[in-house]
């Protein structure tokens, strides 16, 4: 049986840019667009030319895409103007984008309240705007804004908006759940009815995630008959975000009934790059990946319970609904006080540590892990610290440096300009290869100062640390009172974008921080093959 084509339309560069705290540069947009193109996405919406300098500059020098159609976004012409004299449409046509997506109202309430024009004038705006784009040899896509609310309020008018765009030459009419409040079952019903009423119209879906169901809404629309899905990488977007295109893509390619009935422009090989593209976006945004994101999250295929690990080792299908490799992810076995020998052995195998399952050191390591977790350590989120602990127990990690003492001073004072500032200064005394070093570092806090001091001079090991950087720092108070125990988790990275987590525990937050920092440095040295 031949499969129908489903088209994937990415709006990360526009909808994603509306996310609070997200601000793409022109180069960011080019990098993301090229990654999406390589992945096999059909449409890459680059932004709204003329609306802001970044989007205008992006379209002035667009990336050369080999698979995806670069798409410019805008709106229908304003009432009272001809399409040829509308500045917004002119800005779209001034680009070289082969595809143009325009948004227009399809809810009579919005036409009356937001546009304050007669309903027929809105239909005229839709029709003439689409026709103008088609006359200029551009592919025209119409986003029917607030479609589902409009359909519930005035079915005939919402359908007339879709019909006006289609008859004017639109290649797609996209039904938008603009406020993200429509339930999947309603979307399926309404899309099915629209498809029955207008069977020749090529329909798409644009869902927002305000009820945490944007992916479900998109899939319901696909079942109802749409053949274009719009969404963003990692579900970026205004308010609660948009449909997560990573999840949509994996679901339609790997899950039934979609995999049997549909094909996409993304190949099986392309799907294996899904996780790396998702992480690329997080790296550009300088934020940690969502650990629990479906398919692409670092914990998407993580196993903690000992019985779970034993079962997965026998047959991964027991606790993994797809193979991690199919989406470019990997299985991850966690180690904690809930672990059994199977967890320890599996985790050692992941780290490339070859050891006999009957080795008595495994039992001792398991007991040490459980004892440390009782004291407050958390190795299920600090894989680097666990690997160091295991390798030290097996005698595989040299003592790169020996910290004899450290001290941190925090001073609050007025600087030469009379401004009140806080300065942290750290001093670390350590020995490397029989030589003693006294390092001093300053920073915007005690941990930053300690980090600067520790790495300032490590003798022969300094060259291995030039690209080491701290990405994140988390503190949790484990017990209350004046003698509270503190757990510090540090995330580190290097120029190859390898990331690792280390942990420290102590009643003293600075001591806990220094333990995690030291582990981070040691892990980097071991991973890069620094000599003993």
Short mmCIF file of C-alpha atoms in Angstrom, two decimals:
data_model
loop_
_atom_site.label_atom_id
_atom_site.label_comp_id
_atom_site.label_asym_id
_atom_site.label_seq_id
_atom_site.Cartn_x
_atom_site.Cartn_y
_atom_site.Cartn_z
CA UNK A 1 0.00 0.00 0.00
CA UNK A 2 1.40 3.38 -0.99
CA UNK A 3 1.85 5.92 1.76
CA UNK A 4 0.63 9.50 1.68
CA UNK A 5 3.11 12.34 2.00
CA UNK A 6 3.14 14.35 5.23
CA UNK A 7 4.91 17.71 5.04
CA UNK A 8 6.82 19.09 8.03
CA UNK A 9 6.85 22.87 8.44
CA UNK A 10 9.25 24.28 11.03
CA UNK A 11 8.49 27.66 12.65
CA UNK A 12 11.34 27.73 15.18
CA UNK A 13 12.90 30.85 13.68
CA UNK A 14 9.66 32.82 14.04
CA UNK A 15 7.38 31.21 16.65
CA UNK A 16 10.43 30.05 18.60
CA UNK A 17 11.80 33.59 18.63
CA UNK A 18 8.67 34.65 20.53
CA UNK A 19 9.70 32.47 23.48
CA UNK A 20 10.45 34.47 26.61
CA UNK A 21 14.23 34.78 26.94
CA UNK A 22 15.00 33.70 23.35
CA UNK A 23 16.71 36.14 21.02
CA UNK A 24 18.20 34.67 17.84
CA UNK A 25 20.97 36.44 15.99
CA UNK A 26 21.12 36.34 12.20
CA UNK A 27 23.90 33.76 12.39
CA UNK A 28 21.87 31.68 14.85
CA UNK A 29 19.01 31.63 12.36
CA UNK A 30 21.29 30.53 9.52
CA UNK A 31 22.80 27.74 11.62
CA UNK A 32 19.41 26.41 12.68
CA UNK A 33 17.97 26.67 9.16
CA UNK A 34 20.85 24.65 7.70
CA UNK A 35 20.47 22.00 10.42
CA UNK A 36 16.74 21.70 9.70
CA UNK A 37 17.45 21.45 5.98
CA UNK A 38 19.95 18.65 6.55
CA UNK A 39 17.44 16.87 8.78
CA UNK A 40 14.94 16.77 5.91
CA UNK A 41 12.32 19.33 6.97
CA UNK A 42 10.13 20.47 4.07
CA UNK A 43 9.56 24.13 5.03
CA UNK A 44 11.72 26.40 7.18
CA UNK A 45 9.95 29.59 8.16
CA UNK A 46 12.71 32.16 8.53
CA UNK A 47 10.75 34.98 10.15
CA UNK A 48 8.83 38.12 9.27
CA UNK A 49 10.86 40.35 6.90
CA UNK A 50 10.23 44.01 7.56
CA UNK A 51 8.98 43.39 11.10
CA UNK A 52 12.41 43.63 12.75
CA UNK A 53 16.05 44.17 11.68
CA UNK A 54 17.13 40.58 12.41
CA UNK A 55 14.53 38.97 10.17
CA UNK A 56 15.09 41.55 7.45
CA UNK A 57 18.85 40.90 7.52
CA UNK A 58 18.29 37.13 7.49
CA UNK A 59 16.23 37.30 4.31
CA UNK A 60 18.67 39.77 2.75
CA UNK A 61 21.34 37.05 2.83
CA UNK A 62 19.47 33.77 3.23
CA UNK A 63 21.19 30.40 3.65
CA UNK A 64 21.27 28.11 0.63
CA UNK A 65 18.92 25.24 1.44
CA UNK A 66 19.01 22.04 -0.62
CA UNK A 67 15.82 20.31 0.54
CA UNK A 68 13.65 22.69 2.54
CA UNK A 69 11.74 25.64 1.11
CA UNK A 70 12.69 28.85 2.86
CA UNK A 71 9.44 30.55 3.83
CA UNK A 72 8.76 34.18 4.67
CA UNK A 73 5.94 34.98 7.07
CA UNK A 74 3.56 37.92 7.03
CA UNK A 75 -0.08 38.89 7.15
CA UNK A 76 -2.91 39.54 4.72
CA UNK A 77 -3.21 43.03 3.30
CA UNK A 78 -4.89 45.74 5.29
CA UNK A 79 -8.46 46.72 4.49
CA UNK A 80 -8.78 49.76 2.26
CA UNK A 81 -5.59 49.05 0.32
CA UNK A 82 -4.95 47.03 -2.77
CA UNK A 83 -2.63 44.05 -2.46
CA UNK A 84 -0.15 45.72 -4.83
CA UNK A 85 0.10 48.78 -2.57
CA UNK A 86 0.33 47.02 0.77
CA UNK A 87 3.79 47.57 2.42
CA UNK A 88 3.65 44.32 4.41
CA UNK A 89 3.04 42.20 1.33
CA UNK A 90 5.68 44.17 -0.56
CA UNK A 91 8.26 43.30 2.10
CA UNK A 92 7.48 39.62 1.62
CA UNK A 93 7.77 39.84 -2.14
CA UNK A 94 11.05 41.73 -1.86
CA UNK A 95 12.65 38.55 -0.48
CA UNK A 96 13.82 35.64 -2.63
CA UNK A 97 11.84 33.17 -0.49
CA UNK A 98 10.03 30.75 -2.82
CA UNK A 99 7.28 30.18 -0.27
CA UNK A 100 5.29 32.79 1.65
CA UNK A 101 2.96 32.09 4.55
CA UNK A 102 0.42 34.75 5.46
CA UNK A 103 -1.87 34.77 8.47
CA UNK A 104 -5.44 36.02 8.48
CA UNK A 105 -8.48 35.92 10.74
CA UNK A 106 -10.99 33.09 10.46
CA UNK A 107 -13.04 33.80 13.59
CA UNK A 108 -15.87 36.29 13.09
CA UNK A 109 -15.37 37.61 16.63
CA UNK A 110 -11.73 38.52 15.83
CA UNK A 111 -12.76 40.20 12.59
CA UNK A 112 -15.27 42.40 14.41
CA UNK A 113 -13.15 43.16 17.50
CA UNK A 114 -9.52 43.08 16.33
CA UNK A 115 -9.84 44.21 12.70
CA UNK A 116 -13.06 46.20 13.10
CA UNK A 117 -14.09 45.52 9.50
CA UNK A 118 -17.07 43.80 7.87
CA UNK A 119 -16.80 40.01 7.50
CA UNK A 120 -16.89 40.24 3.70
CA UNK A 121 -13.95 42.65 3.72
CA UNK A 122 -11.87 40.10 5.60
CA UNK A 123 -12.69 37.46 2.98
CA UNK A 124 -11.65 39.92 0.30
CA UNK A 125 -8.35 40.60 2.09
CA UNK A 126 -7.62 36.87 2.25
CA UNK A 127 -8.48 36.21 -1.37
CA UNK A 128 -6.66 39.20 -2.86
CA UNK A 129 -3.54 38.68 -0.74
CA UNK A 130 -3.18 35.04 -1.75
CA UNK A 131 -3.88 35.85 -5.40
CA UNK A 132 -1.24 38.59 -5.35
CA UNK A 133 1.44 36.17 -4.10
CA UNK A 134 0.48 33.52 -6.63
CA UNK A 135 0.60 36.11 -9.44
CA UNK A 136 4.21 36.83 -8.45
CA UNK A 137 5.05 33.12 -8.82
CA UNK A 138 5.36 32.44 -5.11
CA UNK A 139 3.89 29.50 -3.27
CA UNK A 140 1.18 30.92 -1.02
CA UNK A 141 0.30 29.29 2.32
CA UNK A 142 -2.57 30.66 4.39
CA UNK A 143 -2.61 30.31 8.19
CA UNK A 144 -6.24 30.50 9.33
CA UNK A 145 -5.79 32.14 12.71
CA UNK A 146 -8.14 31.11 15.57
CA UNK A 147 -9.75 28.62 13.21
CA UNK A 148 -11.10 26.16 15.77
CA UNK A 149 -12.67 28.82 17.96
CA UNK A 150 -14.07 30.41 14.81
CA UNK A 151 -15.48 27.12 13.59
CA UNK A 152 -17.27 26.53 16.88
CA UNK A 153 -18.71 30.06 16.85
CA UNK A 154 -19.61 30.38 13.17
CA UNK A 155 -18.94 27.28 11.15
CA UNK A 156 -20.00 28.71 7.82
CA UNK A 157 -17.79 31.79 8.10
CA UNK A 158 -14.70 29.84 9.20
CA UNK A 159 -15.17 27.55 6.21
CA UNK A 160 -15.63 30.52 3.90
CA UNK A 161 -12.19 31.82 5.00
CA UNK A 162 -10.59 28.49 4.13
CA UNK A 163 -12.43 28.39 0.81
CA UNK A 164 -11.44 31.97 -0.07
CA UNK A 165 -7.74 31.19 0.41
CA UNK A 166 -7.88 27.90 -1.46
CA UNK A 167 -9.81 29.22 -4.43
CA UNK A 168 -7.40 32.16 -4.70
CA UNK A 169 -4.54 29.71 -5.24
CA UNK A 170 -3.14 28.84 -1.80
CA UNK A 171 -1.16 25.59 -1.86
CA UNK A 172 -2.01 24.94 1.80
CA UNK A 173 -4.59 26.22 4.25
CA UNK A 174 -3.33 25.72 7.79
CA UNK A 175 -5.88 25.45 10.59
CA UNK A 176 -4.51 27.23 13.66
CA UNK A 177 -5.35 26.46 17.28
CA UNK A 178 -4.03 29.89 18.16
CA UNK A 179 -4.79 29.98 21.89
CA UNK A 180 -3.95 26.30 22.36
CA UNK A 181 -7.20 25.48 24.08
CA UNK A 182 -8.85 22.97 21.74
CA UNK A 183 -8.99 19.32 22.81
CA UNK A 184 -7.61 16.61 20.47
CA UNK A 185 -11.01 14.96 20.02
CA UNK A 186 -12.54 18.29 18.92
CA UNK A 187 -9.66 18.86 16.51
CA UNK A 188 -10.17 15.43 14.97
CA UNK A 189 -13.89 16.04 14.57
CA UNK A 190 -13.55 19.52 13.12
CA UNK A 191 -10.73 18.62 10.72
CA UNK A 192 -12.73 15.63 9.52
CA UNK A 193 -15.74 17.87 8.87
CA UNK A 194 -13.63 20.47 7.03
CA UNK A 195 -12.09 17.73 4.91
CA UNK A 196 -15.53 16.39 4.07
CA UNK A 197 -16.85 19.85 3.19
CA UNK A 198 -13.78 20.85 1.16
CA UNK A 199 -12.27 17.53 0.03
CA UNK A 200 -9.76 18.98 -2.45
CA UNK A 201 -8.26 21.50 -0.02
CA UNK A 202 -4.77 20.66 1.27
CA UNK A 203 -4.96 21.25 5.01
CA UNK A 204 -2.32 21.80 7.68
CA UNK A 205 -2.33 22.15 11.47
CA UNK A 206 -0.65 24.75 13.68
CA UNK A 207 -1.10 23.91 17.37
CA UNK A 208 -0.07 25.74 20.52
CA UNK A 209 0.71 23.91 23.73
CA UNK A 210 -1.35 25.74 26.33
CA UNK A 211 -3.04 22.52 27.50
CA UNK A 212 0.14 20.41 27.11
CA UNK A 213 -1.49 18.67 24.14
CA UNK A 214 -0.04 20.34 21.05
CA UNK A 215 1.56 17.12 19.83
CA UNK A 216 -1.64 15.17 20.50
CA UNK A 217 -3.66 17.87 18.72
CA UNK A 218 -1.33 17.68 15.71
CA UNK A 219 -1.61 13.90 15.52
CA UNK A 220 -5.41 14.10 15.86
CA UNK A 221 -5.45 16.55 12.95
CA UNK A 222 -3.33 14.17 10.88
CA UNK A 223 -5.84 11.40 11.54
CA UNK A 224 -8.58 13.82 10.47
CA UNK A 225 -6.92 14.51 7.13
CA UNK A 226 -4.29 17.28 7.37
CA UNK A 227 -1.05 16.60 5.55
CA UNK A 228 1.10 19.46 6.81
CA UNK A 229 2.17 19.85 10.44
CA UNK A 230 3.69 23.06 11.73
CA UNK A 231 5.78 23.12 14.90
CA UNK A 232 9.06 24.12 16.50
CA UNK A 233 12.19 22.34 17.68
CA UNK A 234 11.86 21.38 21.34
CA UNK A 235 8.39 22.98 21.43
CA UNK A 236 9.66 26.57 21.64
CA UNK A 237 7.05 29.28 21.36
CA UNK A 238 5.05 32.02 23.00
CA UNK A 239 3.34 31.27 26.33
CA UNK A 240 3.51 27.47 26.73
CA UNK A 241 5.10 26.90 23.34
CA UNK A 242 4.12 25.24 20.07
CA UNK A 243 3.81 21.63 18.96
CA UNK A 244 7.19 20.00 19.50
CA UNK A 245 8.25 19.01 16.01
CA UNK A 246 10.83 16.59 17.41
CA UNK A 247 8.06 14.54 19.02
CA UNK A 248 5.70 14.88 16.06
CA UNK A 249 8.39 13.72 13.66
CA UNK A 250 9.40 10.70 15.72
CA UNK A 251 5.79 9.70 16.34
CA UNK A 252 4.70 9.79 12.70
CA UNK A 253 7.82 7.94 11.55
CA UNK A 254 8.03 5.30 14.27
CA UNK A 255 4.49 4.79 15.58
CA UNK A 256 1.40 3.20 14.12
CA UNK A 257 -0.87 3.91 12.40
CA UNK A 258 1.19 6.83 11.11
CA UNK A 259 4.32 4.94 10.05
CA UNK A 260 2.33 2.67 7.74
CA UNK A 261 0.13 5.35 6.20
CA UNK A 262 2.53 8.30 5.90
CA UNK A 263 5.97 9.18 4.64
CA UNK A 264 7.95 12.35 5.30
CA UNK A 265 10.91 14.10 3.76
CA UNK A 266 13.01 12.89 6.68
CA UNK A 267 14.81 9.61 5.99
CA UNK A 268 15.53 6.94 8.60
CA UNK A 269 19.14 8.15 8.56
CA UNK A 270 17.97 11.73 8.95
CA UNK A 271 15.89 10.78 11.98
CA UNK A 272 19.06 9.58 13.71
CA UNK A 273 20.21 13.23 13.69
CA UNK A 274 17.10 14.36 15.59
CA UNK A 275 18.73 14.39 19.03
CA UNK A 276 21.81 16.27 17.82
CA UNK A 277 19.66 18.95 16.14
CA UNK A 278 17.60 19.31 19.32
CA UNK A 279 20.78 19.72 21.38
CA UNK A 280 22.19 22.16 18.82
CA UNK A 281 19.26 24.48 19.47
CA UNK A 282 19.81 24.24 23.23
CA UNK A 283 23.50 25.01 22.76
CA UNK A 284 22.70 28.09 20.66
CA UNK A 285 20.29 29.24 23.38
CA UNK A 286 22.96 28.50 26.02
CA UNK A 287 20.63 26.36 28.08
CA UNK A 288 20.67 22.79 29.33
CA UNK A 289 18.57 20.29 27.37
CA UNK A 290 15.28 19.22 28.92
CA UNK A 291 16.38 15.94 30.49
CA UNK A 292 12.91 14.42 30.27
CA UNK A 293 11.95 15.47 26.75
CA UNK A 294 10.44 12.59 24.78
CA UNK A 295 12.80 10.86 22.35
CA UNK A 296 15.64 13.42 22.54
CA UNK A 297 16.06 14.14 26.27
CA UNK A 298 19.15 12.82 28.09
CA UNK A 299 16.82 10.83 30.37
CA UNK A 300 14.44 9.63 27.63
CA UNK A 301 16.08 6.19 27.75
CA UNK A 302 17.49 6.30 31.28
CA UNK A 303 16.92 3.38 33.65
CA UNK A 304 17.36 3.52 37.41
CA UNK A 305 15.64 0.56 39.08
CA UNK A 306 17.75 -2.60 39.22
CA UNK A 307 14.92 -4.84 37.98
CA UNK A 308 14.32 -2.48 35.06
CA UNK A 309 17.97 -2.61 34.06
CA UNK A 310 18.05 -6.42 34.22
CA UNK A 311 14.96 -6.59 32.01
CA UNK A 312 16.29 -4.04 29.50
CA UNK A 313 19.55 -5.95 29.19
CA UNK A 314 17.59 -9.08 28.30
CA UNK A 315 15.17 -7.34 25.94
CA UNK A 316 15.14 -3.52 25.56
CA UNK A 317 11.49 -3.62 24.47
CA UNK A 318 10.42 -4.19 28.08
CA UNK A 319 11.03 -0.55 29.01
CA UNK A 320 11.93 1.17 25.72
CA UNK A 321 9.15 1.82 23.21
CA UNK A 322 11.67 2.52 20.40
CA UNK A 323 15.39 1.99 20.07
CA UNK A 324 17.35 5.03 21.32
CA UNK A 325 19.55 4.90 18.23
CA UNK A 326 16.57 5.43 15.91
CA UNK A 327 16.42 9.07 17.04
CA UNK A 328 20.14 9.51 17.68
CA UNK A 329 19.86 9.10 21.44
CA UNK A 330 21.36 6.41 23.67
CA UNK A 331 20.44 4.19 26.56
CA UNK A 332 21.60 5.45 29.92
CA UNK A 333 21.81 3.37 33.09
CA UNK A 334 21.64 5.36 36.31
CA UNK A 335 23.32 4.49 39.56
CA UNK A 336 21.69 5.19 42.91
CA UNK A 337 20.79 3.63 46.24
CA UNK A 338 18.07 1.75 44.34
CA UNK A 339 20.68 0.10 42.16
CA UNK A 340 21.62 -3.53 42.00
CA UNK A 341 24.71 -5.18 40.55
CA UNK A 342 23.09 -5.05 37.11
CA UNK A 343 22.99 -1.24 37.25
CA UNK A 344 26.61 -1.02 38.32
CA UNK A 345 27.79 -3.45 35.66
CA UNK A 346 25.72 -1.78 32.94
CA UNK A 347 26.96 1.67 33.90
CA UNK A 348 30.56 0.43 33.94
CA UNK A 349 30.00 -1.02 30.49
CA UNK A 350 28.67 2.32 29.24
CA UNK A 351 31.81 3.99 30.53
CA UNK A 352 34.00 1.46 28.75
CA UNK A 353 35.15 -0.18 31.98
CA UNK A 354 35.72 -3.89 31.43
CA UNK A 355 35.48 -5.81 34.69
CA UNK A 356 34.51 -9.34 35.65
CA UNK A 357 30.97 -9.50 37.01
CA UNK A 358 32.25 -11.64 39.89
CA UNK A 359 34.99 -9.20 40.86
CA UNK A 360 34.59 -8.56 44.62
CA UNK A 361 35.31 -4.87 44.04
CA UNK A 362 31.88 -4.58 42.37
CA UNK A 363 30.13 -5.44 45.62
CA UNK A 364 32.28 -2.96 47.53
CA UNK A 365 31.57 -0.28 44.93
CA UNK A 366 27.83 -0.92 45.17
CA UNK A 367 27.92 -0.58 48.94
CA UNK A 368 29.95 2.62 48.70
CA UNK A 369 27.45 4.09 46.24
CA UNK A 370 24.56 3.29 48.56
CA UNK A 371 26.40 4.70 51.58
CA UNK A 372 27.27 7.90 49.76
CA UNK A 373 23.71 8.35 48.55
CA UNK A 374 22.58 7.92 52.15
CA UNK A 375 24.86 10.86 52.99
CA UNK A 376 23.31 12.99 50.25
CA UNK A 377 25.17 12.22 47.02
CA UNK A 378 23.10 11.73 43.87
CA UNK A 379 24.93 9.72 41.24
CA UNK A 380 21.94 9.23 38.96
CA UNK A 381 22.44 12.84 37.86
CA UNK A 382 26.23 13.02 38.24
CA UNK A 383 27.57 10.37 35.90
CA UNK A 384 31.08 11.81 35.79
CA UNK A 385 31.47 11.63 39.58
CA UNK A 386 30.26 8.03 39.52
CA UNK A 387 32.71 7.09 36.79
CA UNK A 388 35.57 8.62 38.77
CA UNK A 389 34.40 6.81 41.91
CA UNK A 390 34.31 3.50 40.04
CA UNK A 391 37.64 3.95 38.31
CA UNK A 392 39.28 4.96 41.56
CA UNK A 393 37.89 1.83 43.20
CA UNK A 394 39.43 -0.17 40.35
CA UNK A 395 42.74 1.72 40.53
CA UNK A 396 42.37 3.32 37.09
CA UNK A 397 42.52 7.04 37.89
CA UNK A 398 45.85 8.62 38.82
CA UNK A 399 46.12 11.35 41.43
CA UNK A 400 46.62 14.27 39.06
CA UNK A 401 46.92 16.86 41.83
CA UNK A 402 46.77 17.02 45.60
CA UNK A 403 44.96 20.00 47.12
CA UNK A 404 46.66 20.87 50.41
CA UNK A 405 44.38 23.77 51.33
CA UNK A 406 42.08 26.41 49.96
CA UNK A 407 40.56 29.63 51.25
CA UNK A 408 37.85 31.97 49.99
CA UNK A 409 37.34 35.59 51.01
CA UNK A 410 34.21 37.56 50.11
CA UNK A 411 34.52 41.30 50.49
CA UNK A 412 31.82 43.91 50.02
CA UNK A 413 33.17 47.42 49.52
CA UNK A 414 33.00 50.62 47.49
CA UNK A 415 35.23 50.78 44.43
CA UNK A 416 37.12 53.81 43.14
CA UNK A 417 33.94 55.13 41.51
CA UNK A 418 32.02 54.91 44.75
CA UNK A 419 29.93 51.96 43.61
CA UNK A 420 29.14 49.20 46.08
CA UNK A 421 30.61 45.91 44.81
CA UNK A 422 31.18 42.39 46.13
CA UNK A 423 34.48 40.71 45.27
CA UNK A 424 35.37 37.05 45.86
CA UNK A 425 38.99 35.94 46.07
CA UNK A 426 40.15 32.33 46.40
CA UNK A 427 43.57 30.89 47.20
CA UNK A 428 44.40 27.25 46.49
CA UNK A 429 47.58 25.46 47.54
CA UNK A 430 48.21 22.24 45.64
CA UNK A 431 50.96 19.86 44.52
CA UNK A 432 51.42 18.53 41.00
CA UNK A 433 54.15 16.03 40.21
CA UNK A 434 56.08 16.95 43.37
CA UNK A 435 55.86 20.70 42.72
CA UNK A 436 53.84 23.07 44.93
CA UNK A 437 51.66 25.79 43.42
CA UNK A 438 49.95 28.73 45.13
CA UNK A 439 47.09 29.91 42.93
CA UNK A 440 44.94 32.99 43.45
CA UNK A 441 41.75 33.68 41.53
CA UNK A 442 38.97 36.26 41.67
CA UNK A 443 35.38 35.92 40.51
CA UNK A 444 31.83 37.16 40.82
CA UNK A 445 31.20 34.64 43.58
CA UNK A 446 33.09 32.15 45.74
CA UNK A 447 32.58 29.21 43.36
CA UNK A 448 33.73 31.20 40.34
CA UNK A 449 36.78 32.38 42.29
CA UNK A 450 37.60 28.82 43.36
CA UNK A 451 37.27 27.61 39.80
CA UNK A 452 39.65 30.33 38.58
CA UNK A 453 42.18 29.58 41.31
CA UNK A 454 42.09 25.79 40.93
CA UNK A 455 42.73 25.91 37.17
CA UNK A 456 45.06 28.90 37.11
CA UNK A 457 48.16 26.74 37.21
CA UNK A 458 48.09 22.95 37.27
CA UNK A 459 51.56 22.57 35.83
CA UNK A 460 51.73 20.02 33.04
CA UNK A 461 47.94 19.58 33.13
CA UNK A 462 47.02 23.20 32.40
CA UNK A 463 47.02 22.68 28.64
CA UNK A 464 44.21 20.12 28.96
CA UNK A 465 41.87 22.60 30.65
CA UNK A 466 41.88 25.59 28.29
CA UNK A 467 38.40 24.78 26.93
CA UNK A 468 36.78 23.63 30.18
CA UNK A 469 33.85 25.80 31.22
CA UNK A 470 31.17 25.62 33.88
CA UNK A 471 27.69 25.56 32.35
CA UNK A 472 25.41 25.24 35.35
CA UNK A 473 25.56 25.22 39.14
CA UNK A 474 22.76 23.89 41.35
CA UNK A 475 22.51 23.84 45.13
CA UNK A 476 20.09 21.84 47.23
CA UNK A 477 19.77 21.96 51.01
CA UNK A 478 19.24 18.37 52.16
CA UNK A 479 18.61 18.92 55.87
CA UNK A 480 17.31 21.91 57.78
CA UNK A 481 18.75 23.84 60.69
CA UNK A 482 22.04 25.62 61.17
CA UNK A 483 24.01 22.44 60.38
CA UNK A 484 22.27 21.80 57.06
CA UNK A 485 23.90 19.39 54.62
CA UNK A 486 24.30 20.88 51.14
CA UNK A 487 24.51 19.10 47.80
CA UNK A 488 26.09 20.91 44.87
CA UNK A 489 25.71 19.72 41.27
CA UNK A 490 27.94 21.22 38.59
CA UNK A 491 27.54 20.83 34.84
CA UNK A 492 30.68 21.31 32.75
CA UNK A 493 31.39 21.35 29.03
CA UNK A 494 34.25 21.71 26.58
CA UNK A 495 34.75 23.01 23.06
CA UNK A 496 33.48 19.73 21.57
CA UNK A 497 30.21 20.34 23.43
CA UNK A 498 30.73 17.28 25.62
CA UNK A 499 28.87 17.78 28.88
CA UNK A 500 29.29 16.07 32.22
CA UNK A 501 27.90 16.38 35.73
CA UNK A 502 29.72 16.15 39.05
CA UNK A 503 28.49 16.29 42.63
CA UNK A 504 29.79 17.37 46.03
CA UNK A 505 28.20 17.07 49.48
CA UNK A 506 29.15 18.83 52.71
CA UNK A 507 27.64 20.89 55.54
CA UNK A 508 29.72 23.72 54.01
CA UNK A 509 28.48 24.92 50.61
CA UNK A 510 31.96 26.06 49.57
CA UNK A 511 33.47 22.68 50.47
CA UNK A 512 30.73 20.86 48.52
CA UNK A 513 31.31 23.16 45.55
CA UNK A 514 35.05 22.54 45.60
CA UNK A 515 34.52 18.78 45.64
CA UNK A 516 32.33 18.99 42.55
CA UNK A 517 34.82 21.34 40.87
CA UNK A 518 37.72 19.00 41.57
CA UNK A 519 35.82 16.05 40.13
CA UNK A 520 35.02 18.05 37.02
CA UNK A 521 38.69 18.85 36.44
CA UNK A 522 39.79 15.26 37.11
CA UNK A 523 37.15 13.89 34.75
CA UNK A 524 38.27 16.24 32.00
CA UNK A 525 41.91 15.20 32.49
CA UNK A 526 41.10 11.50 32.44
CA UNK A 527 38.78 11.77 29.44
CA UNK A 528 41.43 13.62 27.43
CA UNK A 529 44.14 11.12 28.30
CA UNK A 530 46.32 13.33 30.49
CA UNK A 531 49.39 11.33 31.62
CA UNK A 532 49.87 10.39 35.27
#
